[in-house]
CSV table of C-alpha atoms in Angstrom, one decimal:
chain,number,residue,atom,x,y,z
I,25,MET,CA,0.4,-0.2,-0.1
I,26,VAL,CA,0.6,3.4,-1.4
I,27,LYS,CA,2.2,5.6,1.9
I,28,ILE,CA,1.7,9.8,2.0
I,29,ASN,CA,1.7,12.3,4.7
I,30,LEU,CA,-1.3,13.3,5.0
I,31,ASP,CA,-0.6,16.8,6.3
I,32,ASN,CA,0.0,17.5,2.3
I,33,PHE,CA,-3.3,16.7,1.7
I,34,ARG,CA,-4.5,19.1,4.4
I,35,ASP,CA,-5.9,22.2,4.0
I,36,SER,CA,-5.1,24.8,6.6
I,37,ASP,CA,-8.7,23.9,8.2
I,38,GLY,CA,-7.7,21.1,8.1
I,39,SER,CA,-10.1,19.9,5.4
I,40,ILE,CA,-8.8,17.6,2.8
I,41,PHE,CA,-8.7,18.0,-0.4
I,42,VAL,CA,-6.6,16.7,-3.0
I,43,TYR,CA,-2.7,17.7,-4.1
I,44,GLN,CA,-2.2,18.6,-7.9
I,45,PRO,CA,-5.2,17.1,-9.1
I,46,LYS,CA,-4.2,17.0,-12.4
I,47,VAL,CA,-1.3,13.8,-11.5
I,48,TYR,CA,-5.2,12.3,-10.5
I,49,PHE,CA,-8.0,13.4,-13.1
I,50,ASP,CA,-6.9,15.1,-16.2
I,51,ASN,CA,-5.1,12.2,-18.0
I,52,LEU,CA,-4.6,14.4,-21.1
I,53,CYS,CA,-1.2,16.0,-19.7
I,54,PHE,CA,2.3,14.4,-18.8
I,55,GLU,CA,1.8,15.2,-15.0
I,56,TYR,CA,-1.1,12.1,-14.9
I,57,ALA,CA,1.7,9.6,-15.5
I,58,GLU,CA,3.8,10.2,-12.5
I,59,ASN,CA,1.9,7.0,-10.9
I,60,THR,CA,0.6,3.8,-11.6
I,61,VAL,CA,-3.4,3.2,-12.4
I,62,ASP,CA,-3.7,1.3,-8.8
I,63,GLU,CA,-1.6,3.9,-7.3
I,64,LYS,CA,-3.4,6.7,-7.9
I,65,LEU,CA,-7.0,5.0,-6.0
I,66,GLU,CA,-5.1,4.1,-3.0
I,67,ILE,CA,-3.7,7.7,-2.3
I,68,LEU,CA,-7.6,9.0,-3.6
I,69,SER,CA,-9.3,5.3,-1.5
I,70,GLU,CA,-7.2,7.1,1.9
I,71,LEU,CA,-7.9,10.8,1.4
I,72,VAL,CA,-11.5,9.5,1.1
I,73,ILE,CA,-11.3,7.2,4.2
I,74,ASN,CA,-10.1,10.7,6.3
I,75,GLY,CA,-12.4,13.1,4.7
I,76,LEU,CA,-12.0,14.1,1.5
I,77,ASP,CA,-15.3,14.9,-0.3
I,78,LEU,CA,-14.7,13.1,-3.4
I,79,VAL,CA,-18.2,15.1,-5.5
I,80,SER,CA,-17.0,18.5,-3.5
I,81,GLU,CA,-13.5,17.9,-5.2
I,82,ILE,CA,-14.3,17.1,-8.8
I,83,GLU,CA,-17.1,20.3,-8.6
I,84,LYS,CA,-13.8,22.3,-7.5
I,85,TYR,CA,-11.5,20.4,-10.9
I,86,MET,CA,-14.4,21.2,-13.1
I,87,GLU,CA,-14.5,24.8,-11.8
I,88,ASN,CA,-11.2,26.0,-14.2
I,89,CYS,CA,-11.0,23.5,-16.8
I,90,SER,CA,-11.3,22.9,-20.5
I,91,PRO,CA,-14.3,21.5,-21.8
I,92,VAL,CA,-11.8,18.6,-23.5
I,93,THR,CA,-10.0,18.3,-19.7
I,94,ILE,CA,-14.0,17.4,-18.5
I,95,THR,CA,-14.8,14.8,-20.8
I,96,SER,CA,-11.2,13.7,-20.8
I,97,LEU,CA,-11.9,13.6,-16.7
I,98,LYS,CA,-15.8,11.7,-17.4
I,99,ALA,CA,-13.6,8.9,-19.0
I,100,THR,CA,-10.9,8.9,-15.8
I,101,LEU,CA,-13.7,8.5,-13.3
I,102,ALA,CA,-15.6,5.7,-15.4
I,103,TYR,CA,-12.3,4.2,-15.7
I,104,TYR,CA,-11.0,4.0,-12.4
I,105,PHE,CA,-14.9,2.5,-10.7
I,106,LEU,CA,-14.5,0.0,-13.5
I,107,TYR,CA,-10.9,-0.5,-12.9
I,108,LEU,CA,-11.8,-1.5,-8.7
I,109,ARG,CA,-14.3,-3.7,-10.5
I,110,GLY,CA,-11.0,-6.2,-11.7
I,111,GLU,CA,-12.3,-4.5,-15.4
I,112,ASP,CA,-10.1,-3.2,-17.8
I,113,PRO,CA,-12.9,-0.2,-19.3
I,114,TYR,CA,-10.7,0.5,-22.6
I,115,SER,CA,-11.0,-4.2,-23.5
I,116,THR,CA,-14.3,-4.5,-21.7
I,117,GLY,CA,-15.9,-1.1,-22.5
I,118,PHE,CA,-17.7,1.5,-20.4
I,119,HIS,CA,-21.2,0.2,-19.7
I,120,GLY,CA,-22.9,3.6,-20.9
I,121,LEU,CA,-21.1,5.1,-17.7
I,122,ASP,CA,-19.5,7.7,-19.8
I,123,GLU,CA,-23.2,9.1,-20.2
I,124,PHE,CA,-23.4,10.1,-16.1
I,125,SER,CA,-22.1,13.1,-14.9
I,126,GLU,CA,-18.8,13.4,-13.7
I,127,THR,CA,-20.9,13.8,-9.7
I,128,LYS,CA,-22.9,11.2,-10.1
I,129,LEU,CA,-18.9,9.1,-11.8
I,130,ALA,CA,-17.4,10.4,-8.3
I,131,ALA,CA,-20.0,9.3,-6.3
I,132,MET,CA,-19.7,6.4,-7.6
I,133,LEU,CA,-16.1,5.9,-7.4
I,134,GLN,CA,-16.3,7.7,-3.7
I,135,GLU,CA,-17.4,4.6,-2.6
I,136,SER,CA,-16.0,2.1,-4.4
I,137,LEU,CA,-13.0,3.9,-2.3
I,138,VAL,CA,-14.2,3.0,0.4
I,139,ALA,CA,-15.1,-0.6,-0.1
I,140,HIS,CA,-11.5,-0.5,-1.9
I,141,TYR,CA,-9.8,1.4,0.9
I,142,ASN,CA,-10.9,-1.4,3.4
I,143,ASP,CA,-10.4,-4.9,1.2
I,144,THR,CA,-6.8,-3.4,0.5
I,145,CYS,CA,-7.0,-3.6,4.2
I,146,PHE,CA,-8.0,-6.6,5.1
I,147,LYS,CA,-5.7,-7.7,2.5
I,148,ASN,CA,-3.0,-6.5,4.6
I,149,SER,CA,-3.3,-7.5,7.5
I,150,THR,CA,-4.2,-11.2,6.6
I,151,ASN,CA,-1.0,-11.6,5.4
I,152,MET,CA,0.1,-10.2,8.2
I,153,LEU,CA,-0.8,-13.5,10.2
């Protein structure tokens, strides 16, 4: 599991935010390649568990995005959601998820990230036994 310093993801008021959102949400920029998909999802899982509201974060992110970036964001969120379910959407298709709004996809992804975090923690604890 990726270890992060939560202080790097805390705002001055103590709330959790996504530091460098392009790394996680903009698959058209070079920063996106800084981490693997698994690393990104582990980090996002930990942030969600620690109080990140992914829907609000996506809404804030979209305020400064071009229409092309928003289209990319939608595909990225759908990809993450299906990836957590063990699918490769580029092989199996997006099953219509790319028709959902970005906020709907973010809400679905947030639920999946909680389950992913709990599953990862469970697997890590049983591996230590």
